[in-house]
Short mmCIF file of C-alpha atoms and ligand atoms in Angstrom, two decimals:
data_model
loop_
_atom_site.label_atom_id
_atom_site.label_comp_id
_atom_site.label_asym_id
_atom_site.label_seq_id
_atom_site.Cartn_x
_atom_site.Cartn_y
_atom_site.Cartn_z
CA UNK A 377 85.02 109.38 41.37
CA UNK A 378 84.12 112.28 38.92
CA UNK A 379 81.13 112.09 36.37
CA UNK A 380 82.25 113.11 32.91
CA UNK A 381 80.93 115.24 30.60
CA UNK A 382 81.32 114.36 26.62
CA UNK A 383 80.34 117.23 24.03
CA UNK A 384 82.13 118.91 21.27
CA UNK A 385 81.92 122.24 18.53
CA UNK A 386 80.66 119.83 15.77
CA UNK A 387 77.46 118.79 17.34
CA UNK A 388 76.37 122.72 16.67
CA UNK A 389 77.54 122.71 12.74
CA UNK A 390 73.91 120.04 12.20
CA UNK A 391 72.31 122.40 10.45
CA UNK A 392 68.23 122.33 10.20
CA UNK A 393 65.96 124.37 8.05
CA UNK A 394 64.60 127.36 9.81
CA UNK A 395 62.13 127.11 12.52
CA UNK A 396 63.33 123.48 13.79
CA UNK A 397 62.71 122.81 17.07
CA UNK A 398 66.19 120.56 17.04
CA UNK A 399 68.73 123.77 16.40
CA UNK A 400 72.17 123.82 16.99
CA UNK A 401 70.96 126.45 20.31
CA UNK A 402 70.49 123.37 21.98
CA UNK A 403 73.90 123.22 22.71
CA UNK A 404 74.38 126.55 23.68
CA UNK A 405 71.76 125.98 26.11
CA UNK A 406 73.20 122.87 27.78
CA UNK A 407 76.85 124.35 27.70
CA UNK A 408 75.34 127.24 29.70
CA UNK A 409 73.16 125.61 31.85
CA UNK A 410 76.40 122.88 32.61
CA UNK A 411 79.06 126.23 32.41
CA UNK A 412 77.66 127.35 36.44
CA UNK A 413 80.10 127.06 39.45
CA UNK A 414 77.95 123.74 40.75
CA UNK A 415 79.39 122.13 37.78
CA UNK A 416 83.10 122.42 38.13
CA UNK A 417 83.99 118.73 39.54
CA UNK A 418 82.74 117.56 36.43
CA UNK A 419 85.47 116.39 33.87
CA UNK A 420 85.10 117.80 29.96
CA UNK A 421 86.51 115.43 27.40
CA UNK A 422 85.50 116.46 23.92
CA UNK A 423 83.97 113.86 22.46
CA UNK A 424 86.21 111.90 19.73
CA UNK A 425 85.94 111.37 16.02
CA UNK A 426 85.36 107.68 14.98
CA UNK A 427 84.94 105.48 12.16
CA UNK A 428 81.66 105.34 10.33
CA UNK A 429 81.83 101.79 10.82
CA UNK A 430 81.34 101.98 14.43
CA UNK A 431 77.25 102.70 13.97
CA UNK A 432 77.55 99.52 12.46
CA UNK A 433 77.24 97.94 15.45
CA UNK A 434 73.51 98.86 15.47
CA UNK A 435 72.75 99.02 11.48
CA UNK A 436 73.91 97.47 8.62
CA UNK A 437 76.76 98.94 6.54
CA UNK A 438 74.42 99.60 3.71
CA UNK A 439 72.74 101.70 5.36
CA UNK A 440 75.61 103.77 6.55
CA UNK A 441 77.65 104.06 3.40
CA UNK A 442 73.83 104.80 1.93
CA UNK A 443 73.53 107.80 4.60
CA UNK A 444 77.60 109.19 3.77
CA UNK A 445 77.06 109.20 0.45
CA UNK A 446 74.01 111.56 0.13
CA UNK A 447 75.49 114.37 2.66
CA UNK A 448 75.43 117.25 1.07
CA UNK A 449 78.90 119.63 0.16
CA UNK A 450 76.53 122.68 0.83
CA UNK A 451 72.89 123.48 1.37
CA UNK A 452 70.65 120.50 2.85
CA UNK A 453 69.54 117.74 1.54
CA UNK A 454 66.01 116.04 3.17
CA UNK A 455 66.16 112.41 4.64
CA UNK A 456 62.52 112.88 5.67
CA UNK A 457 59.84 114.75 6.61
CA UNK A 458 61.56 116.39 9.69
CA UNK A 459 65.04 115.22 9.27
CA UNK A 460 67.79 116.79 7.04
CA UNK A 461 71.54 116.51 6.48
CA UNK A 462 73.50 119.58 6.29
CA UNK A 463 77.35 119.90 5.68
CA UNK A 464 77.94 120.02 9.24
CA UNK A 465 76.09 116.87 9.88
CA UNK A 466 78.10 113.81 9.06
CA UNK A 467 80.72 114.83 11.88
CA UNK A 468 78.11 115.37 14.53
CA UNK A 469 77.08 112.09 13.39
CA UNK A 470 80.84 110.52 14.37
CA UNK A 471 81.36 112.12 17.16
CA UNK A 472 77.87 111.44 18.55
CA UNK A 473 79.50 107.91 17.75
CA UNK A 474 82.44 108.87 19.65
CA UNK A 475 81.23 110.36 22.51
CA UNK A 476 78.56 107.61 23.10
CA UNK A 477 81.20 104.64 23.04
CA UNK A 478 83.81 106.93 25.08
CA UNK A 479 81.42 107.44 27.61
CA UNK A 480 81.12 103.74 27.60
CA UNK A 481 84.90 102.66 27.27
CA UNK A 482 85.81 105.20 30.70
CA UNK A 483 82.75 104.28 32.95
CA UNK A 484 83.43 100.65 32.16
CA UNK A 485 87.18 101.29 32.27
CA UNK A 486 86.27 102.84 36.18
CA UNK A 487 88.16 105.95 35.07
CA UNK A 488 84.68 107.56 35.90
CA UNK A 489 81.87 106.87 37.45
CA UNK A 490 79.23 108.00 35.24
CA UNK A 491 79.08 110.16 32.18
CA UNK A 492 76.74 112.49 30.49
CA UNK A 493 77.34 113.18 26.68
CA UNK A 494 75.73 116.23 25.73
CA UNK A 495 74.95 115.88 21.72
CA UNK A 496 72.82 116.05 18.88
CA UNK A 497 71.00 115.40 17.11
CA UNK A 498 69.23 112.44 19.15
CA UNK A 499 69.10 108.99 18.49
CA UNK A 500 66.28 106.99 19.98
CA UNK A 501 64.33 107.36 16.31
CA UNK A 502 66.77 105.49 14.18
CA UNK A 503 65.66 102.02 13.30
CA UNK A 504 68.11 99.94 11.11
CA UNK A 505 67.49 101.05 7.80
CA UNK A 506 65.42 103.99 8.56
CA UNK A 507 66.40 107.25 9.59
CA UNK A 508 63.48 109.75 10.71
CA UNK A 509 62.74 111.93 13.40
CA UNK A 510 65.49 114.05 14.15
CA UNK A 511 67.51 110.90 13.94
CA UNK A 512 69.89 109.11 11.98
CA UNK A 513 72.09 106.41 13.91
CA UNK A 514 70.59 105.13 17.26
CA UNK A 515 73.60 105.92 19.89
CA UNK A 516 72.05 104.69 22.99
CA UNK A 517 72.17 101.12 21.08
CA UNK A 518 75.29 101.52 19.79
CA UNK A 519 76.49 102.21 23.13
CA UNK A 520 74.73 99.18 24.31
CA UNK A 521 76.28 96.83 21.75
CA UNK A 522 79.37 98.16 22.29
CA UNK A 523 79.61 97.69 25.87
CA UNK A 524 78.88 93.89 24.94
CA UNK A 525 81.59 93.44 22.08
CA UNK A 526 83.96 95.55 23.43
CA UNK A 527 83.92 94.92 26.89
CA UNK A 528 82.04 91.99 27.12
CA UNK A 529 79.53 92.99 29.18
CA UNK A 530 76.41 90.47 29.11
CA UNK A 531 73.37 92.80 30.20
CA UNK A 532 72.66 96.47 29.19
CA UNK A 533 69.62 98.03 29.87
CA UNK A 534 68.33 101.07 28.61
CA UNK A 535 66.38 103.83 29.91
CA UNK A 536 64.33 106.44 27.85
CA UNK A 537 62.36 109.19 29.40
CA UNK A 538 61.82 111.39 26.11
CA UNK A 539 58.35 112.36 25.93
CA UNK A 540 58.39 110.57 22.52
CA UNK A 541 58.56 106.79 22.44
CA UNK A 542 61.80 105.49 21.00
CA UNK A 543 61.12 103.22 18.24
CA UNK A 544 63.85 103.14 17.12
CA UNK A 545 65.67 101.39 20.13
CA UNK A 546 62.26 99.08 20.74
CA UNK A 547 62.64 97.46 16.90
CA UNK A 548 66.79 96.92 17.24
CA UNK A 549 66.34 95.52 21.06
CA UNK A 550 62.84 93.58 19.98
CA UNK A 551 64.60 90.34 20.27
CA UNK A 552 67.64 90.66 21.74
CA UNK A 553 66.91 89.16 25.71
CA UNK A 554 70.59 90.74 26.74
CA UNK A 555 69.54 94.27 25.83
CA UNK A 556 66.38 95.68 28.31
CA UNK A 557 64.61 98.81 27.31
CA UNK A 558 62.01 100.50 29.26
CA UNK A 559 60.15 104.09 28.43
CA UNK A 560 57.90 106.56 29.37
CA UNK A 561 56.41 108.72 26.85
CA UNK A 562 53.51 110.37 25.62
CA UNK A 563 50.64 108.83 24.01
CA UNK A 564 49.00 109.20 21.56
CA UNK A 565 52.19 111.09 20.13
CA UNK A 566 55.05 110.51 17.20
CA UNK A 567 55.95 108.01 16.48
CA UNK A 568 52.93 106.13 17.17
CA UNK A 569 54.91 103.23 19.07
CA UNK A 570 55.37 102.19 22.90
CA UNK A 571 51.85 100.55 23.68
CA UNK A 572 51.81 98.93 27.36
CA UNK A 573 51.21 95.45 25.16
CA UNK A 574 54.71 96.07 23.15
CA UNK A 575 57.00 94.11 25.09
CA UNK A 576 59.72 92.29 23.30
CA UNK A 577 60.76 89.24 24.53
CA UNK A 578 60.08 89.89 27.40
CA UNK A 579 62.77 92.82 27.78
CA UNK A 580 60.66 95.78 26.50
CA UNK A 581 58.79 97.88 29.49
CA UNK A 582 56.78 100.83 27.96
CA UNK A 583 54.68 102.82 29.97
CA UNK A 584 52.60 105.62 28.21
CA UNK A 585 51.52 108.44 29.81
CA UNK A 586 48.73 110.65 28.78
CA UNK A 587 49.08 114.49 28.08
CA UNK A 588 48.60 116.22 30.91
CA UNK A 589 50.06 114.04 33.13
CA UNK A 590 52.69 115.19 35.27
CA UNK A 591 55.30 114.32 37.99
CA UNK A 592 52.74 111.70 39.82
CA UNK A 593 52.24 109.60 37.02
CA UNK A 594 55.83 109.88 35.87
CA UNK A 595 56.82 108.51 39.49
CA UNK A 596 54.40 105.61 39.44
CA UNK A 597 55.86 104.11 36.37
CA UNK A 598 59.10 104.03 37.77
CA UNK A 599 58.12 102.71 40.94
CA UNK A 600 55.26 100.42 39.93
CA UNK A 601 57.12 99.07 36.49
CA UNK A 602 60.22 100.83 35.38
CA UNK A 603 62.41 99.82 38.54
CA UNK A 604 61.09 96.66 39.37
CA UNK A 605 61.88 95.42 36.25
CA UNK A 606 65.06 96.46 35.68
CA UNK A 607 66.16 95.27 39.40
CA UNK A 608 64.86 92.15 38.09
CA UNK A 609 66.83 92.28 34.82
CA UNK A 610 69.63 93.66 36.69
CA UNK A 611 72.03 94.84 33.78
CA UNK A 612 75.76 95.13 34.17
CA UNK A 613 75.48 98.67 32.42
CA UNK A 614 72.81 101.27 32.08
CA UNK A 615 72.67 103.64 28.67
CA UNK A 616 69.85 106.30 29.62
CA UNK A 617 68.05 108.10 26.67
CA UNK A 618 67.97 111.18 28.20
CA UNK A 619 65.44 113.65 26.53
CA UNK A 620 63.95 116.20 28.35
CA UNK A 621 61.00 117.12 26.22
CA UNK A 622 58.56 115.60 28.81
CA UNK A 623 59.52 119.27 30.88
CA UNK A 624 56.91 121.50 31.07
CA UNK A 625 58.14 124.29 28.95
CA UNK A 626 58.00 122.22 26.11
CA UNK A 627 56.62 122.86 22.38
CA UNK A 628 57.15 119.43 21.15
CA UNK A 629 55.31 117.22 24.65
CA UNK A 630 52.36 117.76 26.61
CA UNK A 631 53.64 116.26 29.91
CA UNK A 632 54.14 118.30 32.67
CA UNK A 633 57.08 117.28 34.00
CA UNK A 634 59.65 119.91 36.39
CA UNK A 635 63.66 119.83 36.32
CA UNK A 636 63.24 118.41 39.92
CA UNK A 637 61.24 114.98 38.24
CA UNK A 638 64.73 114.08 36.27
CA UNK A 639 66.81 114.57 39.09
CA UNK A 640 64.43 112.29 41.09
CA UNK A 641 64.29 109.71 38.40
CA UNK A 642 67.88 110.19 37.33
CA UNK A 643 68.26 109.49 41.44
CA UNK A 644 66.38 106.35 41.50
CA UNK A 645 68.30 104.86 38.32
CA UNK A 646 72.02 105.29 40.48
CA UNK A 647 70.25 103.06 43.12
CA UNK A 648 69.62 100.75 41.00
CA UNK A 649 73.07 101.39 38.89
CA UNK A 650 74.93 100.84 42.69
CA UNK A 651 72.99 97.45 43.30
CA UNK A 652 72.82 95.96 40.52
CA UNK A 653 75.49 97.42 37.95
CA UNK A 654 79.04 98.43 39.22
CA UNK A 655 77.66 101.91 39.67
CA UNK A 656 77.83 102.13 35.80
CA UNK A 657 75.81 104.78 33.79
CA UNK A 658 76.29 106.45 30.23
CA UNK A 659 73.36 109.14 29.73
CA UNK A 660 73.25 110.75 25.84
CA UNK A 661 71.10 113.50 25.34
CA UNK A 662 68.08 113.08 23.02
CA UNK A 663 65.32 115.51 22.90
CA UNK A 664 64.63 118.75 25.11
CA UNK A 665 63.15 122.23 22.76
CA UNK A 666 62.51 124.29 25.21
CA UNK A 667 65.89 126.28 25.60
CA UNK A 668 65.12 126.78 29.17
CA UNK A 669 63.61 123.74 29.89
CA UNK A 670 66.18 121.92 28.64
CA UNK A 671 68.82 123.76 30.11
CA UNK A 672 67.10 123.49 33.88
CA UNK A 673 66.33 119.76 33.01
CA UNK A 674 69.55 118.81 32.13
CA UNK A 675 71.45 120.88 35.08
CA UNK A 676 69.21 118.56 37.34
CA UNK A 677 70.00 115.00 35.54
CA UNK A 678 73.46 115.80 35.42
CA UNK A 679 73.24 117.22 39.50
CA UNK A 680 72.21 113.92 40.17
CA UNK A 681 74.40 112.01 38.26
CA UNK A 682 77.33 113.85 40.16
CA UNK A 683 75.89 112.71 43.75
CA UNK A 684 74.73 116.18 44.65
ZN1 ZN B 1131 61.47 113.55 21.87
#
Protein backbone atom coordinates (compact mmCIF):
# COMPACT_ATOMS: atom_id res chain seq x y z
CA UNK A 1 0.00 0.00 0.00
CA UNK A 2 1.00 3.63 -1.03
CA UNK A 3 1.51 6.54 1.57
CA UNK A 4 -0.38 9.63 0.51
CA UNK A 5 0.52 12.91 0.29
CA UNK A 6 -2.26 15.80 1.11
CA UNK A 7 -1.30 19.56 0.18
CA UNK A 8 -2.88 22.16 -1.91
CA UNK A 9 -2.22 26.04 -3.69
CA UNK A 10 -4.20 27.66 -0.79
CA UNK A 11 -1.96 26.74 2.02
CA UNK A 12 0.66 29.37 0.20
CA UNK A 13 -2.09 32.39 -0.13
CA UNK A 14 -1.59 32.66 4.37
CA UNK A 15 -0.09 35.64 4.12
CA UNK A 16 2.35 36.94 7.13
CA UNK A 17 3.88 40.31 7.64
CA UNK A 18 7.37 40.52 6.35
CA UNK A 19 10.19 38.78 7.95
CA UNK A 20 7.97 35.75 9.42
CA UNK A 21 9.65 32.83 9.90
CA UNK A 22 6.11 30.89 8.95
CA UNK A 23 6.02 32.17 5.01
CA UNK A 24 4.15 30.74 2.42
CA UNK A 25 8.12 29.42 1.08
CA UNK A 26 7.50 26.75 3.31
CA UNK A 27 5.60 25.12 0.87
CA UNK A 28 7.71 25.65 -1.87
CA UNK A 29 10.29 24.05 0.09
CA UNK A 30 8.42 20.85 0.98
CA UNK A 31 6.91 20.57 -2.65
CA UNK A 32 10.55 20.57 -3.79
CA UNK A 33 12.10 18.61 -1.38
CA UNK A 34 8.85 15.86 -1.94
CA UNK A 35 8.98 16.78 -6.12
CA UNK A 36 12.56 14.23 -6.39
CA UNK A 37 12.37 10.87 -8.32
CA UNK A 38 12.49 8.87 -4.67
CA UNK A 39 9.13 10.29 -4.22
CA UNK A 40 7.10 9.10 -7.13
CA UNK A 41 5.12 6.01 -5.42
CA UNK A 42 3.67 8.48 -3.33
CA UNK A 43 -0.06 9.39 -4.18
CA UNK A 44 -1.00 13.45 -4.38
CA UNK A 45 -4.57 14.19 -3.44
CA UNK A 46 -5.09 17.89 -2.99
CA UNK A 47 -6.37 18.39 0.08
CA UNK A 48 -10.31 19.23 0.15
CA UNK A 49 -12.34 22.23 1.17
CA UNK A 50 -14.62 21.63 4.25
CA UNK A 51 -17.06 23.17 6.41
CA UNK A 52 -15.97 25.56 9.09
CA UNK A 53 -17.88 23.52 11.34
CA UNK A 54 -15.62 20.66 11.11
CA UNK A 55 -12.82 22.50 13.61
CA UNK A 56 -15.62 22.28 15.76
CA UNK A 57 -14.81 19.12 16.68
CA UNK A 58 -11.88 20.54 18.73
CA UNK A 59 -13.33 24.21 19.67
CA UNK A 60 -16.43 25.64 20.26
CA UNK A 61 -18.46 27.28 17.48
CA UNK A 62 -18.02 30.63 19.06
CA UNK A 63 -14.90 30.63 18.62
CA UNK A 64 -14.93 29.74 14.99
CA UNK A 65 -17.67 32.00 13.72
CA UNK A 66 -15.55 34.64 16.14
CA UNK A 67 -12.27 33.77 13.98
CA UNK A 68 -14.49 33.98 10.20
CA UNK A 69 -15.83 36.96 11.01
CA UNK A 70 -12.68 39.12 11.62
CA UNK A 71 -10.71 37.82 8.32
CA UNK A 72 -9.83 40.47 6.59
CA UNK A 73 -11.13 41.35 2.58
CA UNK A 74 -7.52 42.80 2.11
CA UNK A 75 -4.45 43.69 4.12
CA UNK A 76 -3.99 41.72 7.57
CA UNK A 77 -5.54 41.91 10.42
CA UNK A 78 -3.43 40.74 13.92
CA UNK A 79 -4.88 37.82 16.10
CA UNK A 80 -1.76 38.16 18.28
CA UNK A 81 1.51 38.93 18.80
CA UNK A 82 2.93 36.56 16.05
CA UNK A 83 -0.18 35.44 14.41
CA UNK A 84 -2.17 37.29 11.64
CA UNK A 85 -5.02 36.61 9.21
CA UNK A 86 -4.59 37.59 5.72
CA UNK A 87 -7.18 37.20 2.82
CA UNK A 88 -5.67 34.06 1.86
CA UNK A 89 -5.99 32.62 5.26
CA UNK A 90 -9.45 31.40 6.01
CA UNK A 91 -9.11 28.73 3.08
CA UNK A 92 -5.78 27.43 4.25
CA UNK A 93 -7.59 27.22 7.38
CA UNK A 94 -10.41 24.66 5.63
CA UNK A 95 -8.39 22.85 3.81
CA UNK A 96 -5.85 22.32 6.61
CA UNK A 97 -9.33 20.98 7.95
CA UNK A 98 -9.69 18.99 4.94
CA UNK A 99 -6.61 17.54 4.43
CA UNK A 100 -6.18 16.55 8.15
CA UNK A 101 -9.61 14.55 8.30
CA UNK A 102 -8.93 13.12 4.60
CA UNK A 103 -5.81 11.85 5.65
CA UNK A 104 -7.77 10.29 8.39
CA UNK A 105 -10.97 9.05 6.46
CA UNK A 106 -8.35 7.01 3.64
CA UNK A 107 -5.77 5.52 6.18
CA UNK A 108 -8.71 4.39 8.27
CA UNK A 109 -10.67 3.55 5.13
CA UNK A 110 -7.22 1.16 4.23
CA UNK A 111 -7.20 2.97 0.89
CA UNK A 112 -3.62 3.94 2.18
CA UNK A 113 -1.43 3.09 4.47
CA UNK A 114 -0.22 6.20 5.88
CA UNK A 115 -0.43 9.81 4.90
CA UNK A 116 1.55 12.93 5.19
CA UNK A 117 -0.38 16.32 4.77
CA UNK A 118 1.94 18.93 3.96
CA UNK A 119 0.19 22.41 5.26
CA UNK A 120 0.21 25.49 7.04
CA UNK A 121 0.10 27.21 9.01
CA UNK A 122 0.55 24.63 12.05
CA UNK A 123 -1.69 23.69 14.59
CA UNK A 124 -0.28 22.31 17.80
CA UNK A 125 -0.69 26.13 19.41
CA UNK A 126 -4.41 26.45 19.20
CA UNK A 127 -6.15 25.96 22.48
CA UNK A 128 -10.03 26.21 22.42
CA UNK A 129 -10.68 29.70 22.52
CA UNK A 130 -7.27 30.93 21.90
CA UNK A 131 -5.49 31.24 18.84
CA UNK A 132 -1.61 32.20 19.08
CA UNK A 133 1.49 31.09 17.79
CA UNK A 134 1.33 30.65 14.27
CA UNK A 135 -1.88 28.86 15.00
CA UNK A 136 -5.44 29.08 14.76
CA UNK A 137 -7.42 25.63 14.78
CA UNK A 138 -5.49 22.62 16.32
CA UNK A 139 -5.62 19.90 13.28
CA UNK A 140 -3.77 17.14 14.84
CA UNK A 141 -6.87 17.13 17.44
CA UNK A 142 -9.29 17.55 15.09
CA UNK A 143 -7.97 14.69 13.33
CA UNK A 144 -7.99 12.81 16.53
CA UNK A 145 -11.64 13.52 17.34
CA UNK A 146 -12.57 12.80 14.14
CA UNK A 147 -11.18 9.48 13.84
CA UNK A 148 -13.37 8.77 17.09
CA UNK A 149 -16.82 10.27 15.80
CA UNK A 150 -16.42 9.40 12.48
CA UNK A 151 -15.00 6.19 12.51
CA UNK A 152 -15.38 5.21 15.84
CA UNK A 153 -12.15 4.59 16.69
CA UNK A 154 -11.65 4.38 20.67
CA UNK A 155 -7.81 5.32 21.12
CA UNK A 156 -5.75 8.01 19.24
CA UNK A 157 -2.55 8.97 20.28
CA UNK A 158 -0.62 11.76 19.29
CA UNK A 159 2.88 12.41 18.63
CA UNK A 160 4.64 15.89 18.58
CA UNK A 161 8.28 16.34 17.92
CA UNK A 162 8.23 20.28 17.21
CA UNK A 163 10.91 21.82 19.06
CA UNK A 164 8.12 23.92 20.69
CA UNK A 165 5.79 22.26 23.17
CA UNK A 166 2.23 22.01 21.91
CA UNK A 167 -0.04 23.53 24.30
CA UNK A 168 -2.41 23.70 22.53
CA UNK A 169 -3.05 19.85 22.05
CA UNK A 170 -1.89 19.24 26.00
CA UNK A 171 -5.02 21.69 27.32
CA UNK A 172 -7.81 20.01 24.66
CA UNK A 173 -6.39 16.25 25.46
CA UNK A 174 -5.83 17.28 29.44
CA UNK A 175 -8.67 15.10 30.36
CA UNK A 176 -9.68 13.16 27.77
CA UNK A 177 -8.06 9.30 28.81
CA UNK A 178 -8.98 8.12 24.96
CA UNK A 179 -6.73 10.76 23.41
CA UNK A 180 -2.64 10.14 24.41
CA UNK A 181 -0.21 12.88 23.66
CA UNK A 182 3.42 12.69 24.13
CA UNK A 183 6.26 15.50 23.12
CA UNK A 184 9.60 16.42 22.92
CA UNK A 185 10.52 19.94 22.83
CA UNK A 186 12.70 22.53 23.94
CA UNK A 187 12.83 24.00 27.26
CA UNK A 188 12.85 26.70 28.49
CA UNK A 189 11.16 27.89 25.09
CA UNK A 190 7.51 29.34 23.80
CA UNK A 191 5.13 28.58 24.96
CA UNK A 192 6.32 27.99 28.32
CA UNK A 193 4.36 24.53 28.65
CA UNK A 194 5.41 20.68 28.55
CA UNK A 195 7.11 20.26 32.10
CA UNK A 196 8.07 16.41 32.77
CA UNK A 197 5.32 16.90 35.86
CA UNK A 198 2.42 17.93 33.17
CA UNK A 199 0.82 14.77 32.62
CA UNK A 200 -2.88 14.73 32.15
CA UNK A 201 -4.68 12.03 33.33
CA UNK A 202 -2.42 10.07 33.01
CA UNK A 203 -2.24 10.31 29.02
CA UNK A 204 0.16 13.31 28.68
CA UNK A 205 4.09 12.21 28.20
CA UNK A 206 6.29 15.38 27.82
CA UNK A 207 9.81 15.13 27.72
CA UNK A 208 11.85 18.46 27.52
CA UNK A 209 14.98 18.64 26.16
CA UNK A 210 17.53 21.28 26.78
CA UNK A 211 19.15 23.49 23.99
CA UNK A 212 21.91 21.98 22.80
CA UNK A 213 20.83 18.72 22.96
CA UNK A 214 20.91 16.68 20.01
CA UNK A 215 20.12 13.26 18.39
CA UNK A 216 21.18 11.24 21.79
CA UNK A 217 18.86 12.82 23.94
CA UNK A 218 16.14 12.94 21.31
CA UNK A 219 16.56 8.98 21.08
CA UNK A 220 16.42 8.39 24.81
CA UNK A 221 13.06 9.93 25.18
CA UNK A 222 11.64 7.82 22.73
CA UNK A 223 13.12 4.79 23.93
CA UNK A 224 13.11 5.42 27.68
CA UNK A 225 9.40 7.24 27.71
CA UNK A 226 7.87 8.11 24.41
CA UNK A 227 7.50 4.37 23.13
CA UNK A 228 6.93 2.62 26.14
CA UNK A 229 4.12 4.50 26.81
CA UNK A 230 2.40 4.57 23.89
CA UNK A 231 2.91 0.58 23.45
CA UNK A 232 1.27 0.66 26.68
CA UNK A 233 -1.57 2.96 25.59
CA UNK A 234 -1.62 1.21 22.40
CA UNK A 235 -3.94 3.56 20.24
CA UNK A 236 -5.97 2.32 17.31
CA UNK A 237 -4.64 5.47 15.31
CA UNK A 238 -1.60 7.65 15.50
CA UNK A 239 -1.88 11.65 14.40
CA UNK A 240 1.94 12.81 14.48
CA UNK A 241 2.63 16.62 14.92
CA UNK A 242 5.23 16.71 12.67
CA UNK A 243 7.43 19.93 13.01
CA UNK A 244 10.78 19.93 12.11
CA UNK A 245 12.11 22.96 13.87
CA UNK A 246 14.11 20.76 16.33
CA UNK A 247 16.67 20.36 12.87
CA UNK A 248 19.72 21.91 13.19
CA UNK A 249 19.47 24.62 10.68
CA UNK A 250 16.91 26.16 12.55
CA UNK A 251 16.26 30.00 13.57
CA UNK A 252 13.33 29.38 15.70
CA UNK A 253 15.00 25.91 18.09
CA UNK A 254 18.20 25.30 19.59
CA UNK A 255 18.19 21.46 19.28
CA UNK A 256 20.46 19.88 17.17
CA UNK A 257 18.66 17.49 15.59
CA UNK A 258 19.76 15.92 11.64
CA UNK A 259 17.11 14.84 8.83
CA UNK A 260 18.39 11.26 9.65
CA UNK A 261 16.83 11.71 13.64
CA UNK A 262 13.09 12.03 12.00
CA UNK A 263 13.47 9.27 9.81
CA UNK A 264 14.70 7.20 12.84
CA UNK A 265 11.93 8.39 15.04
CA UNK A 266 9.37 8.52 12.27
CA UNK A 267 10.80 4.60 11.95
CA UNK A 268 10.23 3.67 15.45
CA UNK A 269 6.53 5.18 15.49
CA UNK A 270 5.50 2.51 12.25
CA UNK A 271 6.68 -0.24 14.71
CA UNK A 272 4.67 0.70 17.01
CA UNK A 273 1.76 1.84 14.37
CA UNK A 274 2.19 -2.15 12.92
CA UNK A 275 1.78 -3.65 16.56
CA UNK A 276 -0.38 -1.90 18.05
CA UNK A 277 -2.55 0.20 15.46
CA UNK A 278 -3.60 -1.40 12.06
CA UNK A 279 -0.48 0.14 10.61
CA UNK A 280 -2.42 3.49 10.83
CA UNK A 281 -0.62 6.94 10.71
CA UNK A 282 -1.77 10.58 9.68
CA UNK A 283 1.39 13.02 10.01
CA UNK A 284 0.41 17.08 9.47
CA UNK A 285 3.12 19.32 9.20
CA UNK A 286 3.63 21.94 11.95
CA UNK A 287 6.73 23.88 12.28
CA UNK A 288 10.17 23.64 10.29
CA UNK A 289 11.92 27.60 9.27
CA UNK A 290 14.76 26.60 8.00
CA UNK A 291 13.96 26.23 4.17
CA UNK A 292 16.55 23.63 3.93
CA UNK A 293 16.13 22.07 7.00
CA UNK A 294 12.80 21.62 6.56
CA UNK A 295 12.93 20.47 3.22
CA UNK A 296 15.78 17.61 4.16
CA UNK A 297 13.68 16.89 7.37
CA UNK A 298 10.63 16.34 5.82
CA UNK A 299 12.11 14.22 2.67
CA UNK A 300 13.35 11.87 5.58
CA UNK A 301 9.88 11.61 7.68
CA UNK A 302 8.07 11.12 4.66
CA UNK A 303 11.10 8.33 3.33
CA UNK A 304 10.20 6.58 6.25
CA UNK A 305 6.72 6.74 6.22
CA UNK A 306 6.87 5.14 2.62
CA UNK A 307 8.97 1.97 3.97
CA UNK A 308 12.16 3.07 2.32
ZN1 LIG B 1 7.54 24.95 16.52
Amino acid sequence: MSTLLISHPAFANHLVPPGHPERPERMRAVEEALGAEAFQPLVREEAPLVEAEVAALAHPRAFVEALESVRPREGMVRIDGDTTMSPGTWEALLRALGAATHGVDEVVAGRHKNAFCAMRPPGHHAEAQVAMGFCFFNFAVVAAKHAQKKHGLEKVAIVDFDVHHGNGTQALVWSDPSVFYASTHQMPLFPGTGARSETGVGNVVNCPMRAGDGGQKFHEAFEQSILPSLKTFSPDLIVISAGFDAHERDPLGGLELKAEDYAWMTRALLDVAEQHSGGRVVSVLEGGYDLKGLGDSTAAHVRALMGS
